[in-house]
Amino acid sequence: MVSAAQTKFGRLKGLTLREIFGEAVDKATIHSDIPKEDIQAAFIGTFIPEMLVHQGHTAPLLIDFAGMRGIPATRHEAACASGATALRSAIMAIESGLYDTVLVAAAEKMSSVSTNKATEALAAAADDKFESSMGLTFPGVFGIAAVSHMEEYGTTEEDMARIAVKAHKNASTNPLAQFQKPISLEKAMDSRYIAWPLKLFDCSPISDGGAALVLTSNEKAKEYTDTPVKIAGTGQASASMNLCDRAHLTSFDASIAAGKTAYEMADLGPEDIDVAVVHDCFTIAEIIASEDLGFFEPGHAVDAIRDGETELDGSKPINPMGGLKAVGHPVGATGVKQIVVIYKELLGEAGKNQVPNHDIGIAHNFGGTGASSVVTIMRRYDA
Amino acid sequence: MKDKPTVEQYLKNIENGDFKAYKCQECDAVVAPPSGACYSCGGTDMEWTSVSGKGTLVSYTVIHVSPDEFVDEVPYYVAIVKLEEWTSVTGRLMGFDPLKPEELEIGMDLVLDYHKGKSGKTYLAFREP
Ligand SMILES: [Zn+2]
């Protein structure tokens, strides 16, 4: 990986999906001294522009707008994991020898519709026939997971609120974040229920944003930079869409399986990870992901959170820039933005959000009810 | 009842207050909601079966913010319930105060019922026996 960039996340008034996408691509190419002419193919992530901006067939449209008319461009959709699945296709395309240099880019424009309409669009990532059709929402899905986790391990609403406080604290020094104000534990605890036991501050917001990466073969990387970041491992898995078909609700099988594949490919384990970005669409999701990836034993992530181990300066920093929770969650773009965060952290370019040790990083991106999960392990050029 | 079971008919049965599950013809496993392949053996030959209606509470939530369609029903419970026949389904919970969710107990006994919501839909629902 020789370049990685994201746009500002938030309610980007006056900007359309294509403009947000174009800005992300420009930041990852011309602003990073990578000529667009070198890009041979584009792997694009968008979740549901059909419902959000009334636009399908986004890949050729977006790549044309970004000034690369003619190259093969393919859209990837896996709900919130759309971005990471686009990255995986790019990795496979380079590994196969088909291309040397490719673009991974993703964007979502969500603020153009009402909150209820956005909620409806998001619900399309769950099973329409058996769960969302009876009024189960996304916060509800994670509310159910939270209830199971609380019952099994004694996790509390305050533990979840601590994740929100950490996210907002980290985002307060991230100029690209949607929310840049720290919040108190009381404020998080006092917010209203969205889907009991999850409150407003347990939920990621509705956001617009884009992100882009340039990947090239090991041989070509030196032509672009002295400090490329290596993809050490990648894993992906699927699981049942319906919660009721899961054997357990306190962990996500697809995340465990994707993590295992990625660790094996990288020949690394959870203890080797210096910095992690996990899919915290809801606070409980960060708790469960950090257990599914093996950082903590099941039920013990909350101890690490209480002890500050997952803070910026802790032994296992998680979501150092503020996560989906406070940076924002433009669904299709999130998986690519997570890779941008790890890229910057590994190169020591994360500014006030820099973690102390940064040889090896991991990104965990999952889709919808957890039915898709993608895990990517990255390594600094000299690590 | 000799027709091959379909998702459309499964949903119609709930709408008519006559819940039926699938039963795998290979291994007799009860499968609900419908799946194209049996969870136990992967078999794809299914028939309808009745269930006792007895189940236990696996997990639950209370929805306070909903899509437009359900907005007149909030706050409402959605729960995962494990049927006696060893398959779990998602349904509404009736007869409990949605503002006192901490009073419910995981593992409590429930029985299958139906609830006609303000949305006009009939939901699979569960209540205390
Ligand atoms: Zn079977």
Short mmCIF file of C-alpha atoms and ligand atoms in Angstrom, two decimals:
data_model
loop_
_atom_site.label_atom_id
_atom_site.label_comp_id
_atom_site.label_asym_id
_atom_site.label_seq_id
_atom_site.Cartn_x
_atom_site.Cartn_y
_atom_site.Cartn_z
CA MET A 1 0.00 0.00 0.00
CA VAL A 2 1.57 3.23 -1.13
CA SER A 3 -1.14 5.77 -0.39
CA ALA A 4 -4.23 6.11 1.82
CA ALA A 5 -6.56 9.03 2.47
CA GLN A 6 -10.04 9.91 3.65
CA THR A 7 -12.33 12.91 3.32
CA LYS A 8 -13.89 14.70 6.26
CA PHE A 9 -16.69 12.55 7.72
CA GLY A 10 -19.98 14.09 8.80
CA ARG A 11 -23.00 15.72 7.25
CA LEU A 12 -21.29 17.07 4.15
CA LYS A 13 -23.95 19.53 3.06
CA GLY A 14 -23.90 20.48 -0.60
CA LEU A 15 -21.68 17.58 -1.68
CA THR A 16 -22.99 14.65 -3.72
CA LEU A 17 -21.78 11.04 -3.58
CA ARG A 18 -19.63 11.52 -6.68
CA GLU A 19 -17.94 14.65 -5.32
CA ILE A 20 -17.12 12.97 -2.01
CA PHE A 21 -15.72 9.98 -3.91
CA GLY A 22 -13.71 12.21 -6.22
CA GLU A 23 -12.16 14.08 -3.31
CA ALA A 24 -11.08 10.83 -1.63
CA VAL A 25 -9.50 9.61 -4.87
CA ASP A 26 -7.68 12.89 -5.46
CA LYS A 27 -6.25 12.83 -1.94
CA ALA A 28 -4.95 9.28 -2.45
CA THR A 29 -3.55 9.94 -5.93
CA ILE A 30 -2.54 13.39 -7.18
CA HIS A 31 -2.18 14.91 -3.70
CA SER A 32 0.05 11.95 -2.82
CA ASP A 33 2.15 12.22 -6.00
CA ILE A 34 0.68 9.11 -7.57
CA PRO A 35 -0.33 9.69 -11.19
CA LYS A 36 -3.88 8.61 -11.98
CA GLU A 37 -2.57 7.21 -15.29
CA ASP A 38 -0.78 4.46 -13.35
CA ILE A 39 -4.06 3.06 -11.98
CA GLN A 40 -5.05 -0.05 -13.96
CA ALA A 41 -8.29 -1.01 -12.22
CA ALA A 42 -10.62 0.25 -9.48
CA PHE A 43 -12.30 -1.71 -6.69
CA ILE A 44 -15.15 0.33 -5.32
CA GLY A 45 -17.28 0.06 -2.18
CA THR A 46 -20.77 1.54 -1.77
CA PHE A 47 -23.58 0.02 0.30
CA ILE A 48 -26.99 1.21 -0.78
CA PRO A 49 -26.86 4.32 -2.98
CA GLU A 50 -30.05 3.04 -4.67
CA MET A 51 -32.05 4.00 -1.59
CA LEU A 52 -29.89 6.86 -0.29
CA VAL A 53 -29.22 8.83 -3.49
CA HIS A 54 -31.32 6.96 -6.07
CA GLN A 55 -28.30 5.74 -7.98
CA GLY A 56 -27.25 2.24 -8.94
CA HIS A 57 -24.32 1.06 -11.09
CA THR A 58 -22.03 3.36 -9.16
CA ALA A 59 -18.61 2.00 -10.12
CA PRO A 60 -18.32 3.39 -13.70
CA LEU A 61 -20.10 6.60 -12.71
CA LEU A 62 -17.77 7.31 -9.79
CA ILE A 63 -14.53 6.33 -11.52
CA ASP A 64 -15.47 8.50 -14.52
CA PHE A 65 -16.20 11.47 -12.27
CA ALA A 66 -12.84 10.89 -10.55
CA GLY A 67 -11.07 11.25 -13.91
CA MET A 68 -10.23 7.65 -14.73
CA ARG A 69 -12.73 6.86 -17.48
CA GLY A 70 -12.08 3.57 -19.21
CA ILE A 71 -10.42 1.41 -16.58
CA PRO A 72 -12.24 -1.65 -15.20
CA ALA A 73 -14.28 -0.55 -12.19
CA THR A 74 -16.33 -2.94 -10.05
CA ARG A 75 -18.60 -2.22 -7.12
CA HIS A 76 -18.44 -4.34 -3.96
CA GLU A 77 -21.38 -4.54 -1.58
CA ALA A 78 -21.33 -6.29 1.79
CA ALA A 79 -23.28 -3.72 3.84
CA CYS A 80 -20.89 -2.07 6.34
CA ALA A 81 -18.11 -4.41 5.13
CA SER A 82 -18.36 -3.22 1.50
CA GLY A 83 -15.07 -1.30 1.74
CA ALA A 84 -13.01 -4.18 3.07
CA THR A 85 -14.38 -6.60 0.48
CA ALA A 86 -13.27 -4.15 -2.24
CA LEU A 87 -9.80 -4.17 -0.66
CA ARG A 88 -9.72 -7.98 -0.69
CA SER A 89 -10.53 -8.08 -4.40
CA ALA A 90 -7.73 -5.59 -5.03
CA ILE A 91 -5.27 -7.73 -3.07
CA MET A 92 -6.29 -10.83 -5.03
CA ALA A 93 -6.00 -8.98 -8.35
CA ILE A 94 -2.44 -7.92 -7.60
CA GLU A 95 -1.44 -11.29 -6.14
CA SER A 96 -2.78 -12.99 -9.26
CA GLY A 97 -0.41 -10.92 -11.38
CA LEU A 98 -3.25 -9.38 -13.39
CA TYR A 99 -2.41 -5.80 -12.36
CA ASP A 100 0.50 -3.93 -10.81
CA THR A 101 -1.24 -0.84 -9.46
CA VAL A 102 -4.90 -0.49 -8.47
CA LEU A 103 -7.23 1.84 -6.64
CA VAL A 104 -9.55 0.91 -3.77
CA ALA A 105 -12.09 3.64 -3.14
CA ALA A 106 -15.40 3.86 -1.31
CA ALA A 107 -17.99 6.44 -0.40
CA GLU A 108 -21.50 6.81 0.97
CA LYS A 109 -23.87 9.78 1.05
CA MET A 110 -26.46 9.25 3.79
CA SER A 111 -27.53 12.70 4.94
CA SER A 112 -29.58 13.33 1.81
CA VAL A 113 -32.52 11.37 3.28
CA SER A 114 -34.43 11.59 6.59
CA THR A 115 -33.24 9.63 9.63
CA ASN A 116 -36.21 7.26 9.32
CA LYS A 117 -35.45 6.66 5.64
CA ALA A 118 -31.78 6.05 6.46
CA THR A 119 -32.84 3.61 9.21
CA GLU A 120 -34.98 1.82 6.63
CA ALA A 121 -32.08 1.69 4.16
CA LEU A 122 -29.75 0.29 6.83
CA ALA A 123 -32.36 -2.32 7.76
CA ALA A 124 -31.96 -3.73 4.24
CA ALA A 125 -28.70 -5.23 5.52
CA ALA A 126 -30.71 -7.55 7.81
CA ASP A 127 -33.11 -10.32 6.78
CA ASP A 128 -36.21 -8.63 5.42
CA LYS A 129 -38.43 -11.72 5.56
CA PHE A 130 -37.90 -12.87 9.13
CA GLU A 131 -36.36 -10.11 11.24
CA SER A 132 -36.46 -6.54 9.92
CA SER A 133 -40.06 -7.05 8.73
CA MET A 134 -41.21 -7.42 12.34
CA GLY A 135 -39.54 -4.20 13.41
CA LEU A 136 -36.08 -5.38 14.42
CA THR A 137 -33.70 -2.46 13.74
CA PHE A 138 -29.89 -2.39 13.67
CA PRO A 139 -29.63 -0.90 17.13
CA GLY A 140 -32.07 -3.69 18.10
CA VAL A 141 -29.77 -6.38 16.68
CA PHE A 142 -26.90 -5.10 18.80
CA GLY A 143 -29.24 -4.52 21.74
CA ILE A 144 -29.97 -8.26 21.66
CA ALA A 145 -26.24 -9.04 21.51
CA ALA A 146 -25.67 -6.66 24.44
CA VAL A 147 -28.36 -8.35 26.55
CA SER A 148 -26.75 -11.75 25.92
CA HIS A 149 -23.28 -10.40 26.75
CA MET A 150 -24.58 -8.77 29.94
CA GLU A 151 -26.32 -11.99 30.99
CA GLU A 152 -23.30 -14.20 30.26
CA TYR A 153 -20.46 -12.01 31.52
CA GLY A 154 -21.93 -9.29 33.70
CA THR A 155 -21.13 -6.51 31.21
CA THR A 156 -22.91 -3.28 32.21
CA GLU A 157 -24.41 -0.27 30.47
CA GLU A 158 -21.61 1.75 32.07
CA ASP A 159 -18.97 -0.48 30.43
CA MET A 160 -20.54 0.28 27.06
CA ALA A 161 -20.69 4.00 27.88
CA ARG A 162 -16.93 3.93 28.56
CA ILE A 163 -16.37 2.89 24.93
CA ALA A 164 -18.34 5.94 23.79
CA VAL A 165 -16.32 8.24 26.08
CA LYS A 166 -13.04 6.84 24.70
CA ALA A 167 -14.26 7.20 21.10
CA HIS A 168 -15.24 10.85 21.57
CA LYS A 169 -12.00 11.59 23.42
CA ASN A 170 -9.91 10.17 20.56
CA ALA A 171 -12.03 11.91 17.91
CA SER A 172 -11.62 15.27 19.67
CA THR A 173 -8.11 15.55 18.19
CA ASN A 174 -9.05 14.13 14.78
CA PRO A 175 -9.92 17.00 12.42
CA LEU A 176 -11.66 14.63 9.99
CA ALA A 177 -14.08 13.29 12.61
CA GLN A 178 -17.81 14.03 12.64
CA PHE A 179 -17.78 14.72 16.41
CA GLN A 180 -14.82 16.55 17.90
CA LYS A 181 -16.00 17.12 21.45
CA PRO A 182 -15.22 14.88 24.41
CA ILE A 183 -18.25 13.63 26.36
CA SER A 184 -18.59 12.66 30.02
CA LEU A 185 -19.62 9.22 31.26
CA GLU A 186 -22.71 10.85 32.77
CA LYS A 187 -23.73 12.34 29.45
CA ALA A 188 -23.42 8.97 27.71
CA MET A 189 -25.33 7.23 30.52
CA ASP A 190 -28.08 9.86 30.55
CA SER A 191 -28.83 9.66 26.83
CA ARG A 192 -32.16 8.19 25.76
CA TYR A 193 -32.69 4.58 24.76
CA ILE A 194 -32.65 3.79 21.04
CA ALA A 195 -32.95 0.02 21.51
CA TRP A 196 -32.67 -0.99 25.16
CA PRO A 197 -30.08 -1.43 26.60
CA LEU A 198 -28.37 0.70 23.90
CA LYS A 199 -28.66 4.46 24.19
CA LEU A 200 -28.06 7.27 21.74
CA PHE A 201 -24.36 7.46 22.67
CA ASP A 202 -23.94 3.72 22.09
CA CYS A 203 -24.76 4.20 18.40
CA SER A 204 -22.66 5.42 15.49
CA PRO A 205 -24.18 8.36 13.59
CA ILE A 206 -25.52 8.80 10.06
CA SER A 207 -22.65 10.20 8.00
CA ASP A 208 -21.29 11.10 4.59
CA GLY A 209 -17.70 10.41 3.63
CA GLY A 210 -15.20 8.70 1.39
CA ALA A 211 -11.80 7.02 1.54
CA ALA A 212 -9.27 5.67 -0.97
CA LEU A 213 -6.11 3.56 -1.14
CA VAL A 214 -3.52 2.81 -3.79
CA LEU A 215 -2.06 -0.68 -3.82
CA THR A 216 0.76 -1.94 -5.96
CA SER A 217 2.96 -5.01 -6.30
CA ASN A 218 5.98 -5.45 -3.99
CA GLU A 219 8.28 -4.85 -6.97
CA LYS A 220 6.67 -1.55 -7.98
CA ALA A 221 6.16 -0.14 -4.48
CA LYS A 222 9.60 1.47 -4.36
CA GLU A 223 8.77 3.56 -7.42
CA TYR A 224 6.19 5.42 -5.34
CA THR A 225 7.51 5.57 -1.80
CA ASP A 226 10.33 4.50 0.49
CA THR A 227 7.81 3.66 3.18
CA PRO A 228 5.12 1.32 1.83
CA VAL A 229 2.84 -0.58 4.18
CA LYS A 230 2.55 -4.31 3.59
CA ILE A 231 -0.62 -6.36 3.69
CA ALA A 232 0.43 -9.27 5.90
CA GLY A 233 -2.85 -11.15 6.06
CA THR A 234 -6.44 -11.00 4.96
CA GLY A 235 -9.45 -13.08 6.01
CA GLN A 236 -13.15 -13.05 5.25
CA ALA A 237 -16.09 -15.16 6.43
CA SER A 238 -19.87 -15.20 6.40
CA ALA A 239 -22.48 -16.21 8.97
CA SER A 240 -26.25 -16.53 9.18
CA MET A 241 -28.04 -13.27 8.53
CA ASN A 242 -30.70 -14.01 11.15
CA LEU A 243 -29.75 -13.69 14.79
CA CYS A 244 -32.16 -16.48 15.68
CA ASP A 245 -30.10 -18.93 13.60
CA ARG A 246 -26.90 -18.28 15.60
CA ALA A 247 -25.60 -20.81 18.09
CA HIS A 248 -24.56 -17.96 20.40
CA LEU A 249 -25.06 -14.20 20.57
CA THR A 250 -22.07 -13.16 22.70
CA SER A 251 -19.58 -13.41 19.84
CA PHE A 252 -19.65 -13.29 16.05
CA ASP A 253 -18.52 -16.47 14.26
CA ALA A 254 -17.65 -14.65 11.03
CA SER A 255 -15.26 -12.33 12.89
CA ILE A 256 -13.57 -15.22 14.68
CA ALA A 257 -13.14 -17.12 11.41
CA ALA A 258 -11.93 -14.09 9.39
CA GLY A 259 -9.46 -13.24 12.17
CA LYS A 260 -8.12 -16.79 12.29
CA THR A 261 -7.50 -16.82 8.51
CA ALA A 262 -5.76 -13.43 8.61
CA TYR A 263 -3.56 -14.35 11.60
CA GLU A 264 -2.52 -17.62 9.92
CA MET A 265 -1.65 -15.88 6.64
CA ALA A 266 0.39 -13.26 8.48
CA ASP A 267 1.96 -15.85 10.79
CA LEU A 268 1.07 -13.57 13.68
CA GLY A 269 -1.21 -13.72 16.72
CA PRO A 270 -3.29 -11.26 18.73
CA GLU A 271 -0.32 -10.61 21.03
CA ASP A 272 1.67 -9.20 18.08
CA ILE A 273 -0.85 -6.47 17.29
CA ASP A 274 0.27 -2.94 18.27
CA VAL A 275 -2.81 -1.05 17.13
CA ALA A 276 -6.33 -2.18 16.24
CA VAL A 277 -9.28 -0.68 14.46
CA VAL A 278 -12.47 -2.66 15.10
CA HIS A 279 -15.99 -2.18 13.78
CA ASP A 280 -17.67 -0.22 16.57
CA CYS A 281 -20.98 0.54 14.87
CA PHE A 282 -22.31 0.18 18.43
CA THR A 283 -20.29 0.23 21.66
CA ILE A 284 -21.09 -3.42 22.39
CA ALA A 285 -19.67 -4.30 18.95
CA GLU A 286 -16.21 -2.99 19.99
CA ILE A 287 -16.34 -5.09 23.15
CA ILE A 288 -17.28 -8.25 21.24
CA ALA A 289 -14.84 -7.62 18.35
CA SER A 290 -11.89 -7.21 20.71
CA GLU A 291 -12.77 -10.61 22.20
CA ASP A 292 -13.43 -12.24 18.81
CA LEU A 293 -9.98 -11.10 17.59
CA GLY A 294 -8.37 -12.67 20.65
CA PHE A 295 -7.08 -9.52 22.39
CA PHE A 296 -9.00 -10.46 25.53
CA GLU A 297 -10.72 -13.60 26.80
CA PRO A 298 -14.50 -13.61 26.29
CA GLY A 299 -16.05 -11.44 28.96
CA HIS A 300 -12.78 -9.69 29.82
CA ALA A 301 -12.67 -6.86 27.28
CA VAL A 302 -14.55 -4.71 29.77
CA ASP A 303 -11.77 -5.18 32.36
CA ALA A 304 -9.27 -3.86 29.80
CA ILE A 305 -11.53 -0.90 29.09
CA ARG A 306 -11.95 -0.08 32.79
CA ASP A 307 -8.14 -0.28 33.19
CA GLY A 308 -7.49 2.01 30.19
CA GLU A 309 -5.61 -0.66 28.22
CA THR A 310 -7.45 0.25 25.02
CA GLU A 311 -6.79 4.01 25.32
CA LEU A 312 -4.34 5.72 22.92
CA ASP A 313 -1.44 5.20 25.32
CA GLY A 314 -2.58 1.80 26.62
CA SER A 315 -1.05 -1.59 25.91
CA LYS A 316 -3.67 -2.41 23.24
CA PRO A 317 -4.96 0.81 21.67
CA ILE A 318 -8.29 0.28 19.92
CA ASN A 319 -9.88 2.77 17.51
CA PRO A 320 -7.21 5.43 18.11
CA MET A 321 -8.80 8.04 15.82
CA GLY A 322 -12.27 7.68 17.36
CA GLY A 323 -13.88 4.74 15.57
CA LEU A 324 -17.17 4.64 13.72
CA LYS A 325 -18.81 5.85 16.89
CA ALA A 326 -17.33 9.37 16.83
CA VAL A 327 -15.61 9.73 13.44
CA GLY A 328 -18.80 8.71 11.65
CA HIS A 329 -20.05 5.72 9.68
CA PRO A 330 -20.71 6.37 5.98
CA VAL A 331 -21.49 2.68 5.57
CA GLY A 332 -19.73 1.71 2.33
CA ALA A 333 -16.68 3.89 3.08
CA THR A 334 -16.02 2.67 6.61
CA GLY A 335 -13.97 -0.42 5.73
CA VAL A 336 -11.58 1.63 3.59
CA LYS A 337 -11.36 4.43 6.16
CA GLN A 338 -10.30 1.88 8.78
CA ILE A 339 -7.35 0.90 6.55
CA VAL A 340 -6.44 4.59 6.19
CA VAL A 341 -6.25 4.81 10.00
CA ILE A 342 -3.93 1.80 10.31
CA TYR A 343 -1.78 3.10 7.41
CA LYS A 344 -1.27 6.46 9.12
CA GLU A 345 -0.65 4.89 12.54
CA LEU A 346 1.95 2.44 11.18
CA LEU A 347 3.84 5.23 9.41
CA GLY A 348 3.78 7.43 12.52
CA GLU A 349 1.65 10.05 10.75
CA ALA A 350 -1.33 10.04 13.10
CA GLY A 351 -0.46 13.30 14.83
CA LYS A 352 -2.05 13.74 18.23
CA ASN A 353 -3.65 10.31 17.81
CA GLN A 354 -0.36 8.47 17.30
CA VAL A 355 0.03 5.25 19.30
CA PRO A 356 3.47 4.57 20.85
CA ASN A 357 4.21 1.16 19.25
CA HIS A 358 3.27 0.87 15.60
CA ASP A 359 4.88 -2.02 13.75
CA ILE A 360 1.78 -4.12 13.18
CA GLY A 361 -1.89 -3.17 12.92
CA ILE A 362 -5.21 -4.91 12.36
CA ALA A 363 -8.51 -3.74 10.90
CA HIS A 364 -11.81 -5.51 11.51
CA ASN A 365 -14.77 -4.57 9.33
CA PHE A 366 -18.09 -6.34 9.54
CA GLY A 367 -21.33 -6.08 7.69
CA GLY A 368 -24.92 -5.82 8.81
CA THR A 369 -25.83 -8.24 11.57
CA GLY A 370 -22.29 -9.64 11.44
CA ALA A 371 -23.13 -11.88 8.48
CA SER A 372 -19.98 -10.67 6.68
CA SER A 373 -16.65 -10.05 8.36
CA VAL A 374 -13.27 -9.05 6.93
CA VAL A 375 -10.00 -8.83 8.88
CA THR A 376 -6.84 -7.24 7.46
CA ILE A 377 -3.40 -7.32 9.09
CA MET A 378 -0.83 -4.73 8.02
CA ARG A 379 2.86 -4.32 8.69
CA ARG A 380 5.17 -1.28 8.35
CA TYR A 381 7.78 -1.64 5.54
CA ASP A 382 10.64 -2.09 8.02
CA ALA A 383 8.83 -4.16 10.63
CA MET B 1 -50.11 -30.20 3.35
CA LYS B 2 -48.22 -32.22 0.76
CA ASP B 3 -47.09 -29.13 -1.13
CA LYS B 4 -43.42 -28.26 -0.89
CA PRO B 5 -43.15 -25.60 1.82
CA THR B 6 -42.37 -22.05 0.71
CA VAL B 7 -41.30 -18.86 2.44
CA GLU B 8 -44.42 -17.13 1.17
CA GLN B 9 -46.68 -19.76 2.73
CA TYR B 10 -44.66 -19.68 6.00
CA LEU B 11 -45.35 -15.95 6.29
CA LYS B 12 -49.03 -16.44 5.30
CA ASN B 13 -49.41 -19.06 8.01
CA ILE B 14 -48.21 -16.55 10.62
CA GLU B 15 -50.57 -13.92 9.21
CA ASN B 16 -53.41 -16.49 9.59
CA GLY B 17 -52.43 -17.39 13.15
CA ASP B 18 -51.38 -20.90 12.14
CA PHE B 19 -47.59 -21.15 12.61
CA LYS B 20 -45.86 -24.09 10.93
CA ALA B 21 -42.15 -24.90 10.84
CA TYR B 22 -40.18 -26.86 8.25
CA LYS B 23 -39.06 -30.40 9.00
CA CYS B 24 -36.02 -31.93 7.33
CA GLN B 25 -36.98 -35.19 5.63
CA GLU B 26 -33.43 -36.52 5.98
CA CYS B 27 -32.85 -36.14 9.72
CA ASP B 28 -36.20 -34.93 11.17
CA ALA B 29 -34.67 -31.65 12.42
CA VAL B 30 -37.23 -28.85 12.83
CA VAL B 31 -36.18 -25.75 10.90
CA ALA B 32 -37.63 -22.27 11.45
CA PRO B 33 -37.48 -19.67 10.04
CA PRO B 34 -37.24 -21.39 6.65
CA SER B 35 -33.83 -22.27 5.29
CA GLY B 36 -32.94 -23.78 1.93
CA ALA B 37 -30.78 -26.33 3.71
CA CYS B 38 -31.14 -28.14 7.05
CA TYR B 39 -28.90 -26.72 9.82
CA SER B 40 -28.12 -30.24 11.01
CA CYS B 41 -27.47 -32.31 7.89
CA GLY B 42 -27.61 -29.92 4.92
CA GLY B 43 -30.57 -31.77 3.43
CA THR B 44 -32.87 -29.75 1.19
CA ASP B 45 -36.02 -31.90 1.25
CA MET B 46 -38.48 -30.20 3.63
CA GLU B 47 -42.08 -30.77 4.76
CA TRP B 48 -44.35 -28.75 7.05
CA THR B 49 -44.58 -29.63 10.73
CA SER B 50 -46.54 -28.30 13.70
CA VAL B 51 -44.82 -27.22 16.89
CA SER B 52 -45.93 -27.41 20.53
CA GLY B 53 -45.69 -23.65 20.91
CA LYS B 54 -43.56 -23.97 24.04
CA GLY B 55 -40.28 -22.10 24.16
CA THR B 56 -37.76 -20.23 26.30
CA LEU B 57 -36.39 -16.70 26.09
CA VAL B 58 -32.88 -16.53 24.59
CA SER B 59 -32.42 -12.75 24.36
CA TYR B 60 -34.38 -9.59 23.69
CA THR B 61 -34.39 -5.84 23.16
CA VAL B 62 -36.89 -2.99 23.33
CA ILE B 63 -37.09 -0.86 20.18
CA HIS B 64 -37.56 2.85 20.91
CA VAL B 65 -36.59 4.26 17.50
CA SER B 66 -38.08 2.44 14.51
CA PRO B 67 -38.57 2.80 10.78
CA ASP B 68 -41.76 4.68 9.76
CA GLU B 69 -43.74 1.46 9.39
CA PHE B 70 -43.60 0.60 13.12
CA VAL B 71 -43.52 4.09 14.58
CA ASP B 72 -47.00 3.81 16.16
CA GLU B 73 -45.92 0.66 18.03
CA VAL B 74 -42.83 1.91 19.92
CA PRO B 75 -41.62 0.99 22.43
CA TYR B 76 -41.94 -2.72 21.63
CA TYR B 77 -40.07 -5.93 22.42
CA VAL B 78 -38.29 -8.08 19.86
CA ALA B 79 -36.98 -11.37 21.19
CA ILE B 80 -35.18 -14.53 20.16
CA VAL B 81 -37.10 -17.56 21.45
CA LYS B 82 -35.88 -21.14 21.42
CA LEU B 83 -38.71 -23.55 20.69
CA GLU B 84 -39.03 -26.88 22.45
CA GLU B 85 -38.27 -28.44 19.04
CA TRP B 86 -34.72 -26.98 19.26
CA THR B 87 -34.94 -24.23 16.69
CA SER B 88 -35.03 -20.51 17.47
CA VAL B 89 -37.25 -17.84 15.96
CA THR B 90 -37.50 -14.07 16.24
CA GLY B 91 -40.79 -12.60 17.45
CA ARG B 92 -42.50 -9.91 19.47
CA LEU B 93 -43.09 -10.28 23.24
CA MET B 94 -46.55 -9.44 24.55
CA GLY B 95 -47.82 -8.88 28.08
CA PHE B 96 -44.63 -7.29 29.45
CA ASP B 97 -44.07 -3.62 30.28
CA PRO B 98 -41.66 -2.28 27.62
CA LEU B 99 -40.37 0.27 30.12
CA LYS B 100 -39.32 -2.44 32.59
CA PRO B 101 -37.23 -4.79 30.43
CA GLU B 102 -34.90 -5.63 33.32
CA GLU B 103 -37.76 -7.60 34.90
CA LEU B 104 -37.61 -10.31 32.24
CA GLU B 105 -35.43 -13.34 32.79
CA ILE B 106 -33.33 -15.08 30.14
CA GLY B 107 -34.45 -18.71 30.01
CA MET B 108 -38.03 -17.98 31.15
CA ASP B 109 -40.82 -20.09 29.69
CA LEU B 110 -42.93 -18.58 26.92
CA VAL B 111 -45.72 -19.74 24.64
CA LEU B 112 -46.27 -18.93 21.01
CA ASP B 113 -49.00 -16.45 20.14
CA TYR B 114 -49.73 -13.80 17.51
CA HIS B 115 -50.05 -10.05 17.68
CA LYS B 116 -51.80 -7.81 15.19
CA GLY B 117 -49.79 -4.59 15.18
CA LYS B 118 -50.88 -1.07 14.30
CA SER B 119 -48.82 -1.53 11.14
CA GLY B 120 -51.57 -3.93 10.02
CA LYS B 121 -49.18 -6.90 10.07
CA THR B 122 -49.65 -9.95 12.27
CA TYR B 123 -46.40 -10.80 14.07
CA LEU B 124 -45.24 -14.05 15.51
CA ALA B 125 -45.32 -13.27 19.23
CA PHE B 126 -44.69 -14.89 22.60
CA ARG B 127 -46.23 -14.41 26.04
CA GLU B 128 -46.08 -15.93 29.50
CA PRO B 129 -47.76 -19.35 29.67
ZN ZN C 1 -31.49 -32.50 8.28
#
